[in-house]
Amino acid sequence: MKDSAAASEVEHERLDQLLQEYLASCRRGDSPDIELYAQAHPALADEIRELFPVVEFAEHLNADASDHVHFTPTRQAMQLGPFHLTREIGSGGMGVVYEATQPPLNQKFAVKVQKGFSTNSAVSQSRFTREAQAASRLHHPNIVPAKYYGTEASQNYLVMPLIDGVSLDRLIAAKDDVDPRTYLLFEDICTDWQRLAALGAQVASALSYAHSQGMIHRDVKPANLILAQNGNIWVTDFGLAKMRDDKSDLSCTGEMVGTPRYMAPEQLHGVADERSDVYGLGFTLFEIVTRQCPWAGPQNWGATNTILGERRATARGTSRTLEIPDVRELNPAIPDVFAMVIMKAIARNPESRYQSARELELDLNELCYRGNIDRRSSPRSRATLSKHQARSVAVLMGVSFILIAAIWVWRPFPEVAETLPAVPRKPPHNQSLFPPTHCITYAEPGTDLINLVITVNSRSDDAEEYGEGTMYLDSSDLELTWDEIDQIIGLRFVGVEIAPRSEISSARLCFYAERTDLLPTDLVVFGVDNANPISFTPLDYDISRRPRTLHRVKWNPERWTSGELYETPDCREIVQSLVNKTDWKSGNAMAFIIEGKGNRTATAYDGNYHYAPMLKIQYRKPAEKLVGSQGNDPVARRLPQVED
C-alpha cells in the first residue's frame, strides 16, 4: 500500500511538471500539441488529455495564437481613447488593469484592457459589448461600477473608478508592501466574527443584486474583492461575467472560465449559475478564516487537479472521495454556526449549497445579528497580525453603514431560532405592491397639530422588478449614486399634502434596516432645493448634482440592526424651507438626499409598502392674514382677512 501511495505521489508530481511545461510553452506563443504529450507519456495519457485542455481554458489561452492580441503599452502608446495609462496595477483572468487619468481634470480611473480575444472576431466583440453594457447597469454600493467602455488600437477596454484599497488576496497573504492601515483594519475584522460575517454579507448582497440583473460573475475570489480604507468591500472584475439564461450564439456551450483554485466543480464542465458565485464567496471566507487552501495537490489548480485525481482513482477501481476538510479542523476557534455557513456555501454538490446569494446573505446577516457569537480570534490571525504591528500606524476607520429602503426575509438557523427575535417576513409575490394611499393625514388629539405620514411610492420603472415583487433603486422615487467612496441615497415623496407656509413642528425620515452592521457612521441629510423635484431616471441617476437646501442635519447612528425601524434626527428646518418656497403647492413632491462615506445597503425595500421608507411630518396650518393689528392673540391670528 505504501509503495502504491508513493508511486501515485510521484505520478502526480510528474503530471504537474508536464502541465507547467505545457503552459510555459503556450505563454511563449507556441502551439504545443496535447496529443504529442499524451503519446510521449502513455502512463499519464488519459490525465493529460483531460487535464491540459481544462487548464488551458482556465488560463484563457487559445491554441490559435493568431487570434490573441496582447496589449503592452509603450511610451508612444499609453493612450486608450481619452484615458492616459500611467502604470499597471493588476492582472486578472481576462485582462490587465492600469491606473489612468483623463484630461483635463486628470481624475484617476482604473482601465481594464481585455486580453485573449481579438476585435476581429465578431462573436468576441459582440459578447464584450453586450456584457460591458450589462455591467454598466449594475448600481450597488459594493460593486465597482463600469463608467465607460470602448475599443482602441484593436483592444477592448472598460473604465471603472479607481478604488483606494487592497485586494483580499494580498491581505490574506500578508504581503509586505500592503498599506499597513488597511492591513490592520482587515485583521481587526478577522478577529471579530460578527464583523467578518458582515463583510461576507456585503459581498453576498452585491452578488445577489447582480444575479437579480441577470449577471453571473463566475470569478469570485479574494483578488476580485477590494477592502477600502473606510471598511467598504468592493466586488470588481465583472469582465468574466455572463448573462444568466443567455441562449444566444454568443455563449459557447461548455466554455470554462474562471480561476481554477476558486472554481466550483461544475465550472470544470462549463456550467455556471448563481450557486457557482456562492461557492467562490464561501471559498474566500474559508481562506480568510484558515489562511489555507483546502484542496489537495498544487494549489494553483485547486479543484481541477483534485477532482481529476479523484476520477483517476475511480477509473482504477480505487475507492477515494476527496472532500474539503471541515473549516473547524483548521481553525477550532470559529463558532459552529459560522462554520456551518461556510461549509454549506462550498458543498461539492450544487444542490447542497445555498441556492442563491440572497440565501447566503440572509444567514450571514443573522450571524451579525446574534450578539452571542464567540469573539475569540483565530490564533493564526493573531500571529500574522503581530508580523505587521511593528511597521503599522494607528488606523483611522472612516467607515459607515446602512441606509436602505428594505426589509429582509428572516430565515433562522435550525436549533437556534428560538433565541432570535421575530422579524416581519417578506410578503408573497401576489400581494399588491401598491397601497390604497401612500399619504395619510390625521389630527393630533387635543392640539392644533396635524400628522402626515407618506411613503415612497412603490412604482418601479422596470416591469420585471414589478413581476418579481422587488423594488430596486432604479425606481423613480428611490435612487443611489456614488463616486468611489461617497454614497448618496435620494428619496422622493410624491403628493405631500401640506399647505404653503405651514408651521413645521417636526419632520423625520424613517427606514427599516435590511442587514445588521456594528460599525458607526457619519451621515448628513439634505433636502433637494426645489418646490417640486422631478423623479429619478436611469438616464439621470447621478443625484449628487441636484441643488441642496442650506439647512442640513447630521445623523450618526452607532449601529444598525436588521429588521428594526430607524429615524433620522428632526429635519423640520429642511422641510420648513421647502414649504416656504414661493412656488410650493400642496400635493407637490418633496425629495431628500442622505450622504456619507462607506457601506450602506443599496437594495430598496421588497415591495411590501408597510416597510417602505417614510416621511413623518407634524405641522400646523398656516396662520391666516390678520385684520389690522391684533397683537399676539392666538384667536385673533386665525381670523379671516376682510377684503376692503
XYZ file of C-alpha atoms in Angstrom:
644
model
C 0.000 0.000 0.000
C 2.818 2.383 0.905
C 4.597 1.651 -2.391
C 1.349 2.296 -4.266
C 0.787 5.597 -2.474
C 4.378 6.655 -3.149
C 4.057 5.771 -6.828
C 0.828 7.759 -7.046
C 2.530 10.777 -5.500
C 5.424 10.570 -7.957
C 2.927 10.286 -10.802
C 1.061 13.347 -9.534
C 4.276 15.390 -9.331
C 5.305 14.314 -12.834
C 1.904 15.317 -14.207
C 2.227 18.734 -12.598
C 5.715 19.206 -14.097
C 4.392 18.377 -17.558
C 1.483 20.770 -17.065
C 3.792 23.619 -16.063
C 5.983 22.884 -19.100
C 2.937 22.899 -21.388
C 1.633 26.200 -20.056
C 5.059 27.833 -20.292
C 5.179 26.851 -23.956
C 1.703 28.318 -24.517
C 2.658 31.595 -22.852
C 5.681 31.925 -25.151
C 3.247 31.931 -28.068
C 3.927 28.355 -29.151
C 1.167 25.915 -30.033
C 2.112 22.693 -28.239
C 0.252 19.563 -29.275
C -1.548 17.882 -26.388
C -1.658 14.553 -28.235
C 2.130 14.520 -28.583
C 2.409 14.960 -24.802
C -0.022 12.065 -24.311
C 1.907 9.776 -26.698
C 5.225 10.642 -25.050
C 3.852 9.740 -21.614
C 1.487 6.802 -22.080
C 1.101 6.153 -18.342
C -0.345 9.637 -17.977
C -2.063 9.861 -21.368
C -5.635 9.877 -20.055
C -4.845 12.519 -17.432
C -3.019 14.697 -19.985
C -5.905 14.579 -22.465
C -8.395 15.551 -19.736
C -6.367 17.996 -17.643
C -4.440 20.043 -20.209
C -7.442 21.417 -22.161
C -9.235 22.297 -18.921
C -6.307 24.262 -17.510
C -5.685 25.870 -20.891
C -9.232 27.216 -20.806
C -8.704 28.282 -17.210
C -5.685 30.286 -18.252
C -7.762 31.762 -21.108
C -5.306 30.618 -23.687
C -6.171 29.663 -27.250
C -4.439 27.126 -29.457
C -4.744 29.592 -32.318
C -2.127 32.126 -31.289
C -3.033 34.387 -34.223
C -6.355 35.247 -32.541
C -4.600 36.619 -29.455
C -3.845 40.297 -29.228
C -1.877 41.171 -26.105
C -1.738 44.895 -25.358
C 1.577 46.143 -23.986
C 1.588 49.933 -23.634
C 4.757 51.787 -24.556
C 5.746 55.398 -24.128
C 4.334 56.035 -27.595
C 1.129 54.025 -26.969
C -0.051 54.947 -23.481
C -3.388 56.303 -24.634
C -6.715 54.487 -24.901
C -9.394 56.854 -26.115
C -9.449 59.847 -23.747
C -7.590 57.925 -20.999
C -3.854 58.163 -20.400
C -2.408 54.981 -18.886
C 0.138 55.643 -16.144
C 1.004 52.242 -14.641
C -0.102 48.611 -14.433
C -1.840 47.839 -11.145
C -3.062 44.274 -11.639
C -3.821 41.399 -13.961
C -6.990 39.331 -13.968
C -8.375 36.311 -15.746
C -9.224 38.173 -18.931
C -7.459 41.486 -18.695
C -4.731 43.760 -17.409
C -5.717 46.716 -15.230
C -3.949 50.062 -15.495
C -4.184 53.233 -13.484
C -5.196 56.017 -15.846
C -6.070 59.687 -15.869
C -8.487 61.629 -18.030
C -7.509 65.196 -19.023
C -8.167 67.990 -18.397
C -9.181 67.312 -14.764
C -6.785 64.346 -14.520
C -9.275 62.345 -12.484
C -7.939 58.849 -11.793
C -9.595 55.715 -13.157
C -8.870 52.028 -13.462
C -8.809 50.891 -17.094
C -9.063 47.171 -17.773
C -7.739 46.061 -21.147
C -9.245 42.805 -22.351
C -6.841 40.051 -23.318
C -7.256 36.736 -25.051
C -9.790 37.990 -27.613
C -9.468 39.819 -30.865
C -11.721 42.617 -32.007
C -11.578 40.935 -35.422
C -13.818 38.207 -34.030
C -17.465 39.230 -34.412
C -18.552 36.825 -31.662
C -15.952 38.094 -29.180
C -16.732 41.712 -29.973
C -20.487 41.261 -29.682
C -20.101 39.450 -26.401
C -17.814 42.139 -24.982
C -20.208 44.925 -25.979
C -23.260 43.177 -24.581
C -21.653 42.259 -21.285
C -19.987 45.651 -20.858
C -23.369 47.298 -21.303
C -24.878 44.935 -18.742
C -22.065 45.622 -16.260
C -22.548 49.366 -16.674
C -26.121 48.970 -15.434
C -25.039 47.456 -12.104
C -25.575 50.113 -9.422
C -24.729 48.773 -5.968
C -22.502 50.222 -3.216
C -20.362 47.062 -3.141
C -19.848 46.736 -6.918
C -17.178 48.754 -8.691
C -19.261 50.406 -11.417
C -18.350 50.428 -15.090
C -18.230 54.052 -16.215
C -17.233 53.712 -19.858
C -16.139 51.135 -22.404
C -14.660 51.325 -25.860
C -12.308 49.894 -28.457
C -8.974 51.425 -29.371
C -5.937 50.036 -31.182
C -7.780 46.712 -31.673
C -8.277 46.458 -27.920
C -11.469 46.401 -25.896
C -11.264 48.281 -22.618
C -13.500 49.002 -19.656
C -13.200 52.074 -17.409
C -14.002 51.994 -13.677
C -13.396 54.257 -10.681
C -10.006 53.733 -9.045
C -10.672 52.285 -5.594
C -8.241 53.237 -2.846
C -7.912 49.848 -1.210
C -6.175 46.472 -1.123
C -7.402 43.193 -2.600
C -8.141 40.422 -0.128
C -5.625 38.027 -1.683
C -2.799 40.391 -0.754
C -4.221 40.907 2.722
C -4.628 37.161 3.295
C -1.038 36.575 2.158
C 0.135 39.466 4.399
C 2.243 40.980 1.630
C 4.934 43.299 2.958
C 4.022 46.132 0.598
C 0.324 46.398 1.528
C -0.916 49.541 3.196
C -0.456 48.949 6.973
C -3.645 50.787 7.905
C -5.756 48.630 5.591
C -3.965 45.510 6.819
C -4.697 46.320 10.452
C -8.306 47.038 9.549
C -8.538 43.657 7.804
C -7.051 41.773 10.753
C -9.303 43.674 13.136
C -12.292 42.457 11.094
C -10.910 38.898 11.035
C -10.682 38.766 14.810
C -14.354 39.669 15.257
C -16.680 37.010 13.856
C -19.644 39.347 13.581
C -17.708 41.903 11.561
C -16.305 39.178 9.309
C -19.835 37.894 8.727
C -20.898 41.462 7.897
C -18.050 41.682 5.366
C -19.220 38.471 3.715
C -22.819 39.715 3.741
C -21.763 42.812 1.782
C -20.269 40.636 -0.950
C -23.288 38.321 -0.950
C -25.565 41.360 -1.264
C -23.606 42.577 -4.288
C -23.743 39.153 -5.928
C -27.444 38.807 -5.166
C -28.087 42.160 -6.819
C -26.010 41.226 -9.881
C -27.904 37.934 -10.146
C -31.203 39.813 -9.983
C -29.995 41.786 -13.001
C -29.206 38.563 -14.875
C -25.411 38.696 -14.379
C -23.276 35.777 -13.130
C -19.773 36.837 -12.010
C -18.061 33.424 -12.488
C -14.753 34.500 -10.927
C -15.448 35.366 -7.276
C -12.139 35.184 -5.418
C -10.057 37.267 -2.958
C -8.197 39.037 -5.787
C -11.530 40.438 -7.031
C -12.604 41.747 -3.626
C -11.086 45.072 -2.575
C -11.156 46.317 1.010
C -11.161 50.120 1.087
C -9.597 52.061 3.928
C -13.034 53.104 5.114
C -14.102 49.479 5.637
C -16.190 49.080 2.496
C -15.702 45.915 0.445
C -15.898 46.179 -3.337
C -16.597 43.425 -5.864
C -14.681 44.055 -9.053
C -13.795 42.377 -12.336
C -17.135 41.582 -13.895
C -15.116 41.032 -17.085
C -15.771 37.286 -16.881
C -19.435 37.826 -16.109
C -22.084 36.387 -18.375
C -25.760 36.996 -18.761
C -27.865 34.378 -16.992
C -30.149 32.403 -19.296
C -28.087 33.556 -22.274
C -29.001 31.092 -25.018
C -27.706 33.130 -27.924
C -24.884 32.101 -30.214
C -22.629 34.437 -28.249
C -22.382 31.869 -25.442
C -20.284 28.819 -26.124
C -21.599 25.584 -24.668
C -19.069 24.084 -22.306
C -16.971 27.244 -22.089
C -14.992 27.039 -18.860
C -13.865 30.367 -17.403
C -12.671 31.476 -14.001
C -9.691 30.882 -11.720
C -9.164 27.137 -11.157
C -8.375 27.447 -7.465
C -11.740 29.097 -6.755
C -13.891 27.480 -9.414
C -16.858 25.408 -8.364
C -16.581 21.785 -9.537
C -19.395 22.214 -12.073
C -17.463 25.042 -13.760
C -14.939 22.456 -14.952
C -17.690 21.335 -17.314
C -18.538 24.860 -18.452
C -21.629 25.102 -16.231
C -22.046 28.175 -14.012
C -25.021 29.708 -12.241
C -25.718 31.683 -9.061
C -24.513 28.779 -6.935
C -21.093 28.945 -8.575
C -20.689 32.506 -7.276
C -21.859 31.326 -3.849
C -19.076 28.732 -3.948
C -16.445 31.379 -4.765
C -17.523 33.554 -1.833
C -17.629 30.559 0.525
C -14.155 29.516 -0.594
C -12.906 33.063 0.027
C -14.325 33.036 3.578
C -12.670 29.634 4.110
C -9.277 31.092 3.191
C -9.776 34.181 5.350
C -10.624 32.040 8.387
C -7.928 29.378 7.899
C -5.295 31.110 5.720
C -5.073 27.806 3.852
C -6.233 26.302 0.572
C -8.476 23.316 1.325
C -7.689 21.399 -1.853
C -5.043 18.729 -2.043
C -2.327 18.919 -4.675
C -0.888 22.031 -6.330
C -2.866 24.999 -5.069
C -2.807 26.878 -8.357
C -5.079 24.300 -9.962
C -7.318 23.766 -6.950
C -10.412 21.767 -7.826
C -9.018 20.833 -11.239
C -6.233 18.532 -10.059
C -8.168 17.284 -7.056
C -11.269 16.244 -8.955
C -9.281 14.755 -11.831
C -7.213 12.858 -9.283
C -10.459 11.536 -7.880
C -11.518 10.429 -11.361
C -8.230 8.577 -11.867
C -8.714 6.726 -8.615
C -12.253 5.767 -9.571
C -11.172 4.596 -13.037
C -8.539 2.347 -11.482
C -11.014 0.800 -9.108
C -9.728 2.633 -6.036
C -12.464 3.970 -3.806
C -11.457 7.515 -2.936
C -13.533 10.621 -2.334
C -11.679 13.876 -1.896
C -13.644 16.330 0.203
C -12.773 19.761 1.546
C -11.810 19.447 5.230
C -14.164 20.994 7.751
C -13.114 24.564 8.468
C -13.181 23.754 12.213
C -10.337 21.281 11.732
C -8.072 24.080 10.543
C -9.372 26.785 12.901
C -11.110 25.371 16.006
C -11.867 28.911 17.221
C -14.567 29.523 14.611
C -18.128 29.374 16.013
C -20.051 26.297 14.890
C -22.811 28.294 13.198
C -20.278 30.292 11.167
C -18.526 27.082 10.148
C -21.868 25.609 9.062
C -22.498 28.606 6.803
C -19.072 28.349 5.128
C -19.240 24.591 4.624
C -22.713 24.824 3.129
C -21.529 27.514 0.703
C -18.666 25.313 -0.594
C -20.510 21.997 -0.809
C -19.293 19.954 -3.783
C -22.833 19.279 -4.960
C -24.553 22.492 -6.095
C -27.872 21.142 -4.801
C -26.387 21.006 -1.292
C -25.232 24.648 -1.365
C -27.185 27.796 -0.777
C -29.389 28.031 -3.827
C -28.854 31.783 -4.150
C -26.524 34.505 -2.927
C -29.544 36.036 -1.212
C -29.911 32.947 0.991
C -26.238 33.168 1.957
C -26.600 36.894 2.640
C -29.512 36.261 4.989
C -27.602 33.692 7.032
C -24.527 35.929 7.233
C -26.770 38.785 8.332
C -28.187 36.534 11.004
C -24.679 35.871 12.268
C -24.228 39.642 12.505
C -27.449 39.917 14.470
C -26.545 37.229 17.015
C -24.812 39.090 19.836
C -23.532 35.910 21.467
C -21.185 34.765 18.690
C -17.841 33.800 20.198
C -15.447 36.684 19.501
C -12.280 34.659 20.011
C -9.798 35.356 17.273
C -8.034 32.837 15.130
C -4.566 32.049 16.567
C -3.211 32.247 13.030
C -4.747 35.678 12.565
C -3.122 36.942 15.744
C 0.248 35.508 14.762
C 0.049 37.108 11.345
C -1.074 40.397 12.852
C 1.991 40.654 15.052
C 4.180 40.462 11.935
C 2.906 43.840 10.795
C 2.344 45.669 14.061
C 5.909 46.948 14.243
C 5.595 48.822 10.966
C 1.991 49.915 11.310
C 0.422 53.158 12.376
C -2.883 53.823 14.083
C -5.795 53.113 11.828
C -8.442 55.736 11.228
C -11.513 53.844 10.177
C -13.694 56.155 8.158
C -16.476 53.655 7.906
C -20.151 53.874 7.660
C -23.299 51.954 7.437
C -26.706 51.215 6.096
C -29.381 53.465 4.721
C -31.972 51.454 2.928
C -35.404 51.106 1.688
C -35.879 47.453 2.521
C -36.909 44.749 4.907
C -35.198 41.403 4.531
C -36.546 37.896 4.755
C -35.826 36.202 8.082
C -34.816 32.565 7.840
C -33.336 31.463 11.186
C -30.852 28.673 11.683
C -32.295 25.442 12.985
C -31.616 24.791 16.678
C -31.075 28.479 17.496
C -34.248 30.029 16.061
C -35.963 30.228 19.426
C -33.278 32.572 20.735
C -33.761 35.128 17.970
C -36.443 37.812 17.784
C -39.020 37.611 15.050
C -38.699 39.954 12.098
C -41.519 40.760 9.633
C -41.485 38.403 6.670
C -41.440 39.296 3.012
C -44.941 39.337 1.506
C -45.932 36.750 -1.106
C -45.334 37.735 -4.724
C -49.048 38.023 -5.415
C -49.541 40.663 -2.738
C -50.384 44.084 -4.113
C -47.367 46.354 -4.369
C -49.494 49.476 -4.244
C -51.215 50.713 -1.085
C -54.687 52.277 -1.276
C -52.951 55.531 -0.458
C -49.358 56.322 0.401
C -50.157 59.639 2.162
C -52.166 59.765 5.401
C -53.016 62.840 7.483
C -54.739 62.935 10.860
C -55.155 65.438 13.676
C -53.195 65.168 16.926
C -55.866 64.870 19.660
C -56.176 67.905 21.938
C -53.906 70.106 19.803
C -53.979 72.052 16.579
C -51.207 69.840 15.150
C -51.683 67.680 12.078
C -49.707 64.487 11.443
C -48.716 63.478 7.927
C -47.167 60.096 7.083
C -46.139 59.434 3.482
C -44.200 56.541 1.959
C -42.003 56.312 -1.099
C -44.184 55.250 -3.984
C -43.518 51.596 -4.789
C -43.960 52.131 -8.508
C -40.965 50.730 -10.389
C -39.610 51.664 -13.786
C -38.938 48.025 -14.607
C -41.783 45.622 -15.342
C -39.564 42.656 -14.497
C -38.979 44.016 -11.000
C -42.706 44.506 -10.586
C -43.257 40.881 -11.507
C -40.631 39.719 -9.017
C -42.165 41.813 -6.239
C -38.870 43.591 -5.626
C -38.131 47.285 -5.957
C -34.524 48.248 -6.626
C -33.069 51.719 -6.623
C -33.905 52.377 -10.233
C -37.441 53.024 -9.040
C -38.381 56.578 -9.965
C -38.648 57.642 -6.302
C -35.533 55.915 -4.979
C -32.020 56.382 -6.264
C -28.420 55.685 -5.363
C -25.247 57.225 -6.713
C -21.658 57.198 -5.597
C -18.124 58.007 -6.635
C -15.600 55.552 -5.246
C -16.374 56.039 -1.541
C -19.006 58.729 -1.120
C -22.502 57.291 -1.414
C -25.705 59.255 -1.801
C -29.248 57.984 -1.462
C -32.140 60.010 -2.818
C -35.750 59.622 -1.673
C -38.681 61.327 -3.361
C -42.133 61.551 -1.783
C -44.930 62.347 -4.221
C -48.091 64.152 -3.162
C -47.066 65.831 0.106
C -50.343 67.431 1.170
C -49.130 70.414 3.176
C -50.317 73.943 2.513
C -47.720 76.602 1.669
C -46.062 78.280 4.671
C -47.424 75.761 7.168
C -45.598 75.758 10.505
C -43.487 72.584 10.696
C -43.231 71.192 14.222
C -41.147 68.093 13.424
C -40.061 66.007 10.427
C -38.213 62.696 10.311
C -37.235 60.149 7.666
C -37.777 56.524 8.724
C -36.193 53.285 7.452
C -36.289 49.598 8.199
C -32.776 48.149 8.284
C -32.143 45.271 5.928
C -28.924 43.989 7.472
C -27.073 44.296 10.748
C -23.904 46.395 10.896
C -21.978 47.026 14.085
C -19.968 49.981 12.841
C -20.736 53.661 13.443
C -21.392 56.002 10.569
C -21.345 59.694 9.740
C -24.228 60.862 7.565
C -25.758 64.167 6.513
C -29.390 64.719 5.458
C -30.245 67.455 2.921
C -33.384 68.484 1.117
C -33.488 68.823 -2.663
C -33.904 72.572 -3.037
C -36.827 72.502 -5.425
C -40.534 73.075 -4.762
C -41.492 70.071 -6.916
C -38.419 67.950 -7.783
C -38.572 65.656 -10.788
C -38.338 61.879 -10.495
C -35.095 59.935 -10.708
C -34.470 58.328 -14.076
C -31.946 55.763 -15.342
C -30.560 58.438 -17.661
C -30.005 60.927 -14.845
C -29.337 58.852 -11.755
C -26.420 60.988 -10.536
C -28.375 62.861 -7.883
C -25.228 64.444 -6.441
C -25.753 67.327 -8.891
C -29.221 68.216 -7.630
C -29.491 71.509 -5.710
C -29.499 71.116 -1.937
C -31.074 73.098 0.858
C -28.869 75.258 3.044
C -30.311 73.500 6.066
C -28.833 70.089 6.797
C -28.966 67.562 9.618
C -26.149 65.308 10.829
C -27.010 61.717 11.644
C -24.635 59.348 13.451
C -26.309 56.040 14.315
C -23.890 53.879 16.296
C -25.174 50.551 14.958
C -27.808 49.192 12.635
C -29.843 46.078 13.494
C -31.690 44.111 10.856
C -35.463 44.440 10.899
C -35.601 47.477 13.210
C -37.077 50.875 12.364
C -34.703 53.850 12.457
C -35.485 57.562 12.339
C -33.289 60.480 11.400
C -32.933 63.421 13.782
C -35.514 66.184 13.408
C -35.396 67.662 9.887
C -38.071 70.318 10.425
C -35.846 73.185 9.240
C -35.276 71.393 5.928
C -38.998 70.810 5.386
C -39.859 74.342 6.554
C -37.534 75.839 3.944
C -39.277 73.810 1.237
C -42.877 74.667 2.140
C -41.875 78.337 2.470
C -40.822 78.479 -1.187
C -42.968 80.833 -3.238
C -43.832 78.098 -5.759
C -44.625 75.360 -3.206
C -48.124 73.895 -3.593
C -49.951 71.292 -1.569
C -49.527 67.954 -3.313
C -46.060 68.714 -4.672
C -43.223 66.210 -4.448
C -40.531 66.557 -1.767
C -37.101 64.920 -2.074
C -34.193 64.313 0.291
C -30.562 63.361 -0.084
C -28.635 61.372 2.526
C -24.888 61.399 2.064
C -21.983 59.755 3.834
C -18.914 57.589 3.426
C -18.689 53.804 3.442
C -21.077 50.910 3.323
C -24.836 51.220 3.123
C -27.215 48.703 1.667
C -28.307 49.755 -1.806
C -31.253 47.445 -2.366
C -34.628 49.006 -1.930
C -37.499 47.550 0.037
C -39.060 44.304 -1.114
C -42.351 45.638 -2.433
C -44.345 45.491 0.810
C -45.443 49.086 1.260
C -45.765 48.573 5.023
C -41.953 48.651 5.148
C -41.299 51.363 2.569
C -39.216 54.404 3.591
C -41.410 57.003 5.276
C -41.510 60.707 5.874
C -43.326 61.707 9.074
C -44.228 65.397 9.461
C -46.099 67.146 12.262
C -47.299 70.643 11.378
C -49.832 73.439 11.936
C -51.841 75.003 9.182
C -50.577 78.444 8.151
C -51.879 81.404 10.118
C -54.413 83.384 8.108
C -53.848 87.062 7.489
C -54.839 89.411 10.330
C -57.454 92.189 10.431
C -55.361 95.224 11.309
C -53.017 94.755 14.256
C -54.244 92.212 16.754
C -51.098 91.525 18.707
C -50.226 88.015 19.766
C -53.766 86.827 20.483
C -53.825 83.228 19.155
C -57.506 83.528 18.320
C -57.029 86.831 16.508
C -54.229 85.324 14.424
C -56.720 82.915 12.930
C -59.424 85.495 11.997
C -60.069 85.523 8.265
C -58.922 88.510 6.292
C -61.662 91.016 5.498
C -61.484 92.352 1.977
C -61.803 96.106 1.532
